[in-house]
Short mmCIF file of C-alpha atoms in Angstrom, two decimals:
data_model
loop_
_atom_site.label_atom_id
_atom_site.label_comp_id
_atom_site.label_asym_id
_atom_site.label_seq_id
_atom_site.Cartn_x
_atom_site.Cartn_y
_atom_site.Cartn_z
CA MET W 1 12.44 -27.51 -6.28
CA SER W 2 15.79 -27.48 -4.55
CA SER W 3 15.99 -28.99 -1.08
CA LYS W 4 18.69 -26.51 -0.12
CA PRO W 5 18.03 -22.90 -1.11
CA GLU W 6 20.88 -20.90 -2.55
CA ILE W 7 21.30 -17.35 -1.29
CA THR W 8 23.24 -14.88 -3.40
CA LYS W 9 24.82 -12.06 -1.43
CA VAL W 10 25.05 -8.65 -3.07
CA ALA W 11 27.11 -5.63 -2.09
CA PHE W 12 24.23 -3.16 -1.91
CA PRO W 13 20.74 -2.82 -0.39
CA VAL W 14 18.13 -4.36 -2.73
CA PHE W 15 15.01 -2.29 -3.46
CA GLY W 16 13.44 -4.29 -6.28
CA ILE W 17 13.54 -7.79 -7.73
CA ALA W 18 11.86 -9.52 -10.67
CA TRP W 19 11.90 -13.04 -12.10
CA HIS W 20 11.11 -14.10 -15.68
CA THR W 21 11.01 -17.50 -17.37
CA HIS W 22 12.14 -17.36 -21.00
CA ILE W 23 10.53 -19.45 -23.73
CA ASN W 24 13.75 -21.47 -24.10
CA GLY W 25 13.49 -22.72 -20.51
CA THR W 26 16.10 -20.44 -18.98
CA SER W 27 15.28 -17.95 -16.23
CA ILE W 28 16.23 -14.30 -15.84
CA LEU W 29 16.52 -12.59 -12.46
CA ALA W 30 16.89 -8.82 -12.12
CA HIS W 31 17.51 -6.95 -8.90
CA CYS W 32 18.31 -3.31 -8.25
CA GLY W 33 19.36 -0.98 -5.47
CA GLY W 34 22.29 0.88 -4.00
CA GLY W 35 22.39 4.19 -2.21
CA GLY W 36 25.76 3.86 -0.56
CA SER W 37 28.29 6.64 -0.30
CA ALA W 38 31.20 7.08 -2.68
CA ARG W 39 33.66 6.30 0.13
CA SER W 40 32.07 2.92 0.81
CA GLY W 41 32.38 1.94 -2.82
CA ILE W 42 28.70 1.01 -2.98
CA GLY W 43 27.18 2.27 -6.20
CA ASN W 44 23.70 2.24 -7.69
CA SER W 45 23.08 -0.54 -10.16
CA ILE W 46 20.79 -3.06 -11.83
CA VAL W 47 22.04 -6.66 -11.95
CA ILE W 48 20.60 -9.09 -14.50
CA THR W 49 21.45 -12.78 -14.01
CA HIS W 50 20.61 -15.59 -16.44
CA TYR W 51 20.08 -19.13 -15.15
CA THR W 52 19.96 -22.50 -16.90
CA PRO W 53 16.90 -24.75 -16.34
CA ASP W 54 18.79 -26.45 -13.47
CA SER W 55 19.30 -23.04 -11.75
CA GLN W 56 22.97 -22.58 -12.64
CA ALA W 57 23.94 -18.97 -13.30
CA TYR W 58 25.71 -18.63 -16.66
CA MET W 59 25.59 -14.91 -17.48
CA ARG W 60 25.48 -11.77 -15.37
CA LEU W 61 25.14 -8.16 -16.49
CA THR W 62 25.58 -5.08 -14.30
CA ILE W 63 24.11 -1.73 -15.32
CA ASP W 64 25.53 1.28 -13.50
CA THR W 65 22.77 3.85 -12.87
CA MET W 66 25.32 6.39 -11.65
CA ASP W 67 23.90 8.82 -9.08
CA GLN W 68 20.29 7.64 -9.57
CA ILE W 69 18.93 4.76 -7.47
CA CYS W 70 16.76 2.18 -9.21
CA VAL W 71 13.96 1.30 -6.77
CA GLY W 72 11.84 -1.02 -8.89
CA VAL W 73 12.22 -3.49 -11.76
CA ALA W 74 9.98 -5.67 -13.90
CA ILE W 75 10.72 -8.07 -16.75
CA GLY W 76 8.56 -8.67 -19.81
CA ALA W 77 8.67 -10.04 -23.35
CA SER W 78 7.92 -7.46 -26.03
CA PHE W 79 8.36 -6.66 -29.72
CA LEU W 80 8.90 -3.06 -28.53
CA GLY W 81 6.16 -1.61 -30.70
CA HIS W 82 7.58 -2.91 -33.99
CA ASN W 83 5.45 -4.71 -36.57
CA VAL W 84 7.08 -8.11 -37.09
CA ASP W 85 6.01 -11.57 -38.12
CA ARG W 86 5.31 -13.22 -34.77
CA ASN W 87 5.68 -16.65 -36.37
CA GLN W 88 9.26 -15.96 -37.41
CA PHE W 89 10.62 -13.84 -34.58
CA ASP W 90 10.69 -14.18 -30.80
CA PRO W 91 10.00 -11.10 -28.66
CA ASP W 92 12.83 -9.33 -26.88
CA VAL W 93 13.14 -9.75 -23.12
CA VAL W 94 13.09 -6.30 -21.56
CA VAL W 95 13.96 -5.09 -18.07
CA ILE W 96 11.77 -2.13 -17.10
CA ALA W 97 13.39 0.02 -14.42
CA ALA W 98 12.16 2.81 -12.14
CA VAL W 99 15.15 5.15 -11.88
CA GLY W 100 14.60 8.51 -10.20
CA ASN W 101 11.73 10.17 -12.06
CA GLU W 102 12.30 8.11 -15.20
CA ILE W 103 11.21 4.85 -16.78
CA ARG W 104 14.01 3.00 -18.55
CA LEU W 105 13.90 -0.07 -20.77
CA TYR W 106 17.01 -2.25 -21.03
CA SER W 107 17.77 -5.38 -23.01
CA ALA W 108 17.95 -8.36 -20.66
CA PHE W 109 20.60 -9.94 -22.91
CA THR W 110 22.96 -7.02 -23.58
CA GLY W 111 22.10 -4.45 -20.90
CA ARG W 112 21.75 -1.76 -23.57
CA LEU W 113 19.27 1.06 -23.14
CA LEU W 114 16.38 0.41 -25.53
CA SER W 115 14.36 3.55 -24.88
CA LYS W 116 15.28 7.15 -24.35
CA GLU W 117 15.10 8.16 -20.71
CA HIS W 118 11.55 9.28 -20.22
CA THR W 119 10.97 12.06 -17.70
CA LEU W 120 7.51 12.27 -16.21
CA GLU W 121 5.48 15.31 -17.14
CA ALA W 122 4.20 18.16 -14.99
CA GLU W 123 6.12 17.45 -11.80
CA LYS W 124 9.25 15.56 -10.87
CA ALA W 125 7.48 12.71 -9.14
CA GLY W 126 9.73 9.76 -8.42
CA VAL W 127 8.76 6.41 -9.96
CA ASN W 128 8.32 3.69 -7.32
CA CYS W 129 7.16 0.66 -9.33
CA VAL W 130 6.73 -0.54 -12.90
CA ALA W 131 4.99 -3.33 -14.83
CA MET W 132 4.58 -4.53 -18.42
CA SER W 133 1.42 -5.98 -19.94
CA ALA W 134 1.37 -9.67 -20.87
CA ASP W 135 1.42 -8.89 -24.60
CA GLY W 136 4.34 -6.48 -24.21
CA THR W 137 2.54 -3.47 -25.69
CA MET W 138 2.06 -1.33 -22.58
CA VAL W 139 4.03 -0.17 -19.54
CA LEU W 140 2.59 0.94 -16.21
CA CYS W 141 4.27 2.96 -13.46
CA GLY W 142 3.29 4.09 -9.97
CA CYS W 143 4.66 7.35 -8.60
CA GLU W 144 5.57 8.86 -5.25
CA SER W 145 2.96 11.57 -5.93
CA GLY W 146 0.14 8.98 -5.95
CA ARG W 147 -0.26 9.01 -9.72
CA VAL W 148 -0.42 5.91 -11.90
CA LEU W 149 0.64 6.38 -15.53
CA SER W 150 0.20 4.09 -18.52
CA TYR W 151 2.23 4.15 -21.75
CA LYS W 152 2.20 2.27 -25.02
CA LEU W 153 5.38 1.15 -26.74
CA GLN W 154 5.94 2.58 -30.19
CA GLY W 155 8.80 1.38 -32.35
CA LEU W 156 11.29 3.90 -33.71
CA PRO W 157 12.85 3.81 -37.20
CA GLN W 158 16.17 2.02 -37.09
CA PRO W 159 19.38 3.02 -38.90
CA ASP W 160 20.40 1.31 -42.11
CA PRO W 161 21.95 -2.09 -41.25
CA ASN W 162 24.82 -1.21 -43.61
CA GLY W 163 25.69 1.71 -41.36
CA GLU W 164 25.03 4.37 -43.97
CA GLU W 165 24.30 7.81 -42.62
CA LYS W 166 20.78 9.11 -43.14
CA LYS W 167 20.52 12.07 -45.46
CA GLY W 168 18.19 15.01 -45.53
CA GLU W 169 15.75 15.85 -48.26
CA ASP W 170 18.46 17.69 -50.21
CA GLY W 171 20.78 14.66 -49.99
CA ASP W 172 23.65 16.53 -48.32
CA GLY W 173 23.40 14.93 -44.91
CA ASP W 174 22.14 18.11 -43.23
CA GLY W 175 18.57 16.88 -42.73
CA GLU W 176 17.12 14.67 -40.05
CA GLY W 177 20.02 12.23 -39.85
CA PRO W 178 22.41 12.17 -36.87
CA ASN W 179 25.63 14.14 -37.33
CA THR W 180 27.58 13.48 -34.14
CA GLN W 181 28.83 10.15 -32.82
CA GLU W 182 26.72 10.65 -29.69
CA GLU W 183 23.57 11.12 -31.77
CA LYS W 184 24.37 8.01 -33.82
CA GLU W 185 24.81 5.86 -30.69
CA GLU W 186 21.61 7.22 -29.17
CA GLU W 187 19.67 6.32 -32.29
CA VAL W 188 21.09 2.80 -32.37
CA TYR W 189 20.07 2.11 -28.78
CA ALA W 190 16.71 3.91 -28.88
CA VAL W 191 14.55 1.30 -30.62
CA THR W 192 11.27 2.23 -28.96
CA GLU W 193 9.63 5.14 -27.18
CA LEU W 194 6.94 5.46 -24.53
CA ILE W 195 3.75 7.22 -25.59
CA LYS W 196 1.59 8.33 -22.67
CA LEU W 197 -1.92 6.88 -22.71
CA ALA W 198 -3.55 7.79 -19.42
CA GLU W 199 -2.97 9.35 -16.02
CA MET W 200 -4.82 7.71 -13.13
CA VAL W 201 -5.27 10.09 -10.21
CA SER W 202 -7.06 9.00 -7.05
CA HIS W 203 -4.49 7.69 -4.56
CA GLU W 204 -3.78 10.16 -1.77
CA LYS W 205 -0.30 8.83 -0.99
CA ALA W 206 2.62 7.16 -2.73
CA VAL W 207 1.93 4.16 -4.97
CA CYS W 208 3.80 1.00 -3.91
CA CYS W 209 2.83 -1.62 -6.50
CA VAL W 210 1.22 -1.86 -9.95
CA CYS W 211 0.33 -4.82 -12.16
CA PHE W 212 -1.72 -5.71 -15.22
CA ARG W 213 -4.56 -8.23 -15.25
CA PRO W 214 -3.30 -11.50 -16.79
CA GLY W 215 -4.39 -12.02 -20.37
CA GLU W 216 -5.90 -8.55 -20.64
CA VAL W 217 -4.31 -5.25 -21.57
CA ALA W 218 -6.99 -2.85 -20.37
CA SER W 219 -7.34 -3.67 -16.65
CA CYS W 220 -4.69 -3.00 -14.02
CA ILE W 221 -4.46 -2.53 -10.26
CA SER W 222 -2.38 -0.33 -7.98
CA SER W 223 -1.81 -0.27 -4.23
CA ALA W 224 -0.60 2.64 -2.14
CA LYS W 225 0.25 4.01 1.27
CA ASP W 226 -3.29 5.42 1.57
CA GLY W 227 -4.58 1.97 2.56
CA SER W 228 -6.28 1.16 -0.73
CA CYS W 229 -5.95 -1.00 -3.81
CA ARG W 230 -7.64 0.34 -6.94
CA GLU W 231 -8.53 -1.15 -10.30
CA TRP W 232 -8.29 0.96 -13.46
CA ASP W 233 -8.79 0.95 -17.19
CA ALA W 234 -5.19 1.50 -18.26
CA ARG W 235 -6.20 2.84 -21.67
CA THR W 236 -8.58 5.56 -20.48
CA GLY W 237 -7.53 6.15 -16.85
CA LYS W 238 -11.04 5.44 -15.54
CA MET W 239 -11.18 4.01 -12.01
CA LEU W 240 -13.16 0.75 -11.92
CA ALA W 241 -13.03 -0.32 -8.26
CA VAL W 242 -11.67 0.52 -4.81
CA MET W 243 -10.61 -2.03 -2.20
CA GLN W 244 -10.07 -0.48 1.23
CA CYS W 245 -7.65 -2.73 3.08
CA SER W 246 -7.34 -3.44 6.79
CA ALA W 247 -4.37 -4.42 8.92
CA GLY W 248 -5.78 -5.40 12.28
CA PRO W 249 -6.79 -3.13 15.18
CA PRO W 250 -5.35 0.40 15.38
CA PRO W 251 -2.36 0.98 17.70
CA ALA W 252 -3.00 1.79 21.35
CA GLN W 253 -3.13 5.42 22.42
CA ARG W 254 -0.08 6.87 24.10
CA GLY W 255 -0.42 9.40 26.86
CA GLY W 256 -4.00 10.15 25.90
CA ARG W 257 -2.90 11.10 22.39
CA LYS W 258 -4.62 9.30 19.52
CA ILE W 259 -2.17 7.83 17.04
CA PRO W 260 -3.41 7.80 13.44
CA HIS W 261 -3.53 4.29 12.00
CA GLN W 262 -1.92 4.57 8.58
CA ILE W 263 -2.24 1.43 6.49
CA LEU W 264 0.38 0.78 3.83
CA VAL W 265 -0.63 -1.58 1.01
CA ARG W 266 2.82 -2.57 -0.23
CA GLY W 267 1.76 -5.31 -2.63
CA CYS W 268 -1.07 -6.29 -4.94
CA ALA W 269 -1.58 -9.05 -7.50
CA TYR W 270 -4.24 -10.69 -9.64
CA SER W 271 -5.01 -14.39 -9.62
CA PRO W 272 -4.15 -16.07 -12.96
CA GLY W 273 -7.72 -15.68 -14.23
CA GLY W 274 -8.20 -12.21 -12.79
CA ASP W 275 -11.20 -13.29 -10.69
CA PHE W 276 -9.41 -12.55 -7.42
CA VAL W 277 -7.12 -9.79 -6.19
CA TYR W 278 -4.58 -10.26 -3.39
CA THR W 279 -3.28 -7.41 -1.25
CA CYS W 280 -0.59 -7.19 1.41
CA ALA W 281 -1.23 -4.49 4.02
CA SER W 282 0.38 -3.44 7.28
CA GLY W 283 0.74 -0.44 9.53
CA ARG W 284 4.02 1.36 9.95
CA ARG W 285 4.58 -1.07 12.79
CA GLY W 286 2.94 -4.32 13.70
CA LYS W 287 1.60 -7.27 11.76
CA ALA W 288 1.12 -7.71 8.03
CA PHE W 289 -2.10 -9.07 6.55
CA LEU W 290 -2.72 -10.86 3.26
CA GLY W 291 -6.15 -10.05 1.86
CA LYS W 292 -8.14 -11.93 -0.78
CA TRP W 293 -10.83 -10.11 -2.78
CA LYS W 294 -13.41 -11.73 -5.07
CA ARG W 295 -14.59 -10.05 -8.24
CA MET W 296 -18.38 -9.73 -8.28
CA LYS W 297 -20.70 -9.82 -11.27
CA PRO W 298 -21.38 -6.38 -12.76
CA ASP W 299 -24.23 -4.64 -10.95
CA PRO W 300 -26.16 -2.26 -13.25
CA ALA W 301 -27.58 -0.45 -10.21
CA LYS W 302 -24.05 -0.10 -8.78
CA LYS W 303 -25.28 -0.99 -5.29
CA MET W 304 -22.71 -3.74 -4.87
CA PRO W 305 -18.95 -3.15 -4.85
CA ALA W 306 -16.89 -4.60 -7.68
CA PHE W 307 -14.83 -6.66 -5.20
CA LEU W 308 -15.76 -8.21 -1.86
CA PRO W 309 -13.23 -9.31 0.79
CA VAL W 310 -13.34 -13.06 1.36
CA GLU W 311 -10.28 -13.54 3.57
CA ASN W 312 -7.79 -11.45 5.53
CA CYS W 313 -5.15 -13.34 7.48
CA CYS W 314 -2.03 -12.35 9.39
CA VAL W 315 1.07 -13.52 7.54
CA ALA W 316 3.89 -11.80 9.44
CA GLU W 317 4.51 -10.27 12.85
CA CYS W 318 6.25 -7.30 11.23
CA PRO W 319 5.44 -5.05 8.24
CA VAL W 320 6.01 -6.54 4.77
CA SER W 321 7.75 -4.36 2.19
CA ALA W 322 6.93 -6.29 -1.01
CA MET W 323 4.80 -9.10 -2.43
CA SER W 324 4.99 -11.32 -5.50
CA MET W 325 2.49 -13.91 -6.75
CA SER W 326 3.55 -17.13 -8.49
CA GLY W 327 2.46 -17.60 -12.09
CA ASP W 328 -0.05 -20.33 -11.23
CA GLY W 329 -1.51 -18.30 -8.37
CA THR W 330 -0.87 -20.97 -5.73
CA MET W 331 1.84 -19.16 -3.77
CA ALA W 332 2.61 -15.64 -2.61
CA ALA W 333 6.11 -14.52 -1.69
CA LEU W 334 6.30 -11.76 0.94
#
């Protein structure tokens, strides 16, 4: 712990931030944002900074997202769907980004795009938040439409390391191989693709946060602007539990007109063992509350809820926009 915190100033509004500790002891910080006008010179970008174990920055990458704003990032270690000898190779460190209505995967070491830009199906629903499973095999995203989508990573065939052009069945180069320079570059960078597994539909408003249960691929949670946090089976899309959050008393009436009390659950997280869920809820104005929910034993009769609230305390006098839980579950950053 440093006795004097270091604050890094950036030239654009930050919408998302993620921190990852690499197996070699270094740390990787990714933040994203933008939204400024062309005249101001403020662009839209993702910045990836690498730190030594003593918190000294030694490498920084900037990814220009052009006219699309990245509003959420996550970092995970993954073999990107490829079958490799886990005893001989280390997983890649991947930055997962929510850009417009797409999910993008970038290398944390080179900044290269590792997956083709994946447009959500059915409707152009913006992606608000993303997460990767602990084993690096699945990606989760929460959308402005209230949908939660899960994907598995599937490795793509890679070009010959000698740079030879792929040929078709007739051997004349007119088959499946890339013919233009653009196609060749796309194939080099596209090392994995996202295969949709499930669509989780129950939230009535925009999803703010998603995360996987530690040490388990199947279970995940999502929180939204409808005042709830929900647990799902990420493989099937089945809803497992609902936690209806509270944020203190409703606002006072004005001029005899009742003001609806909308609760926004901006953050959610599992405890390290997955036995507890933490939520951060607030109204559009007013105080923010950190809630703690305990997982109950399965009830065959289904008379008891899957989670019971055990604590709900005020943590800020103003609304909180994001929450992150430390790896050991002892601290929450708001």
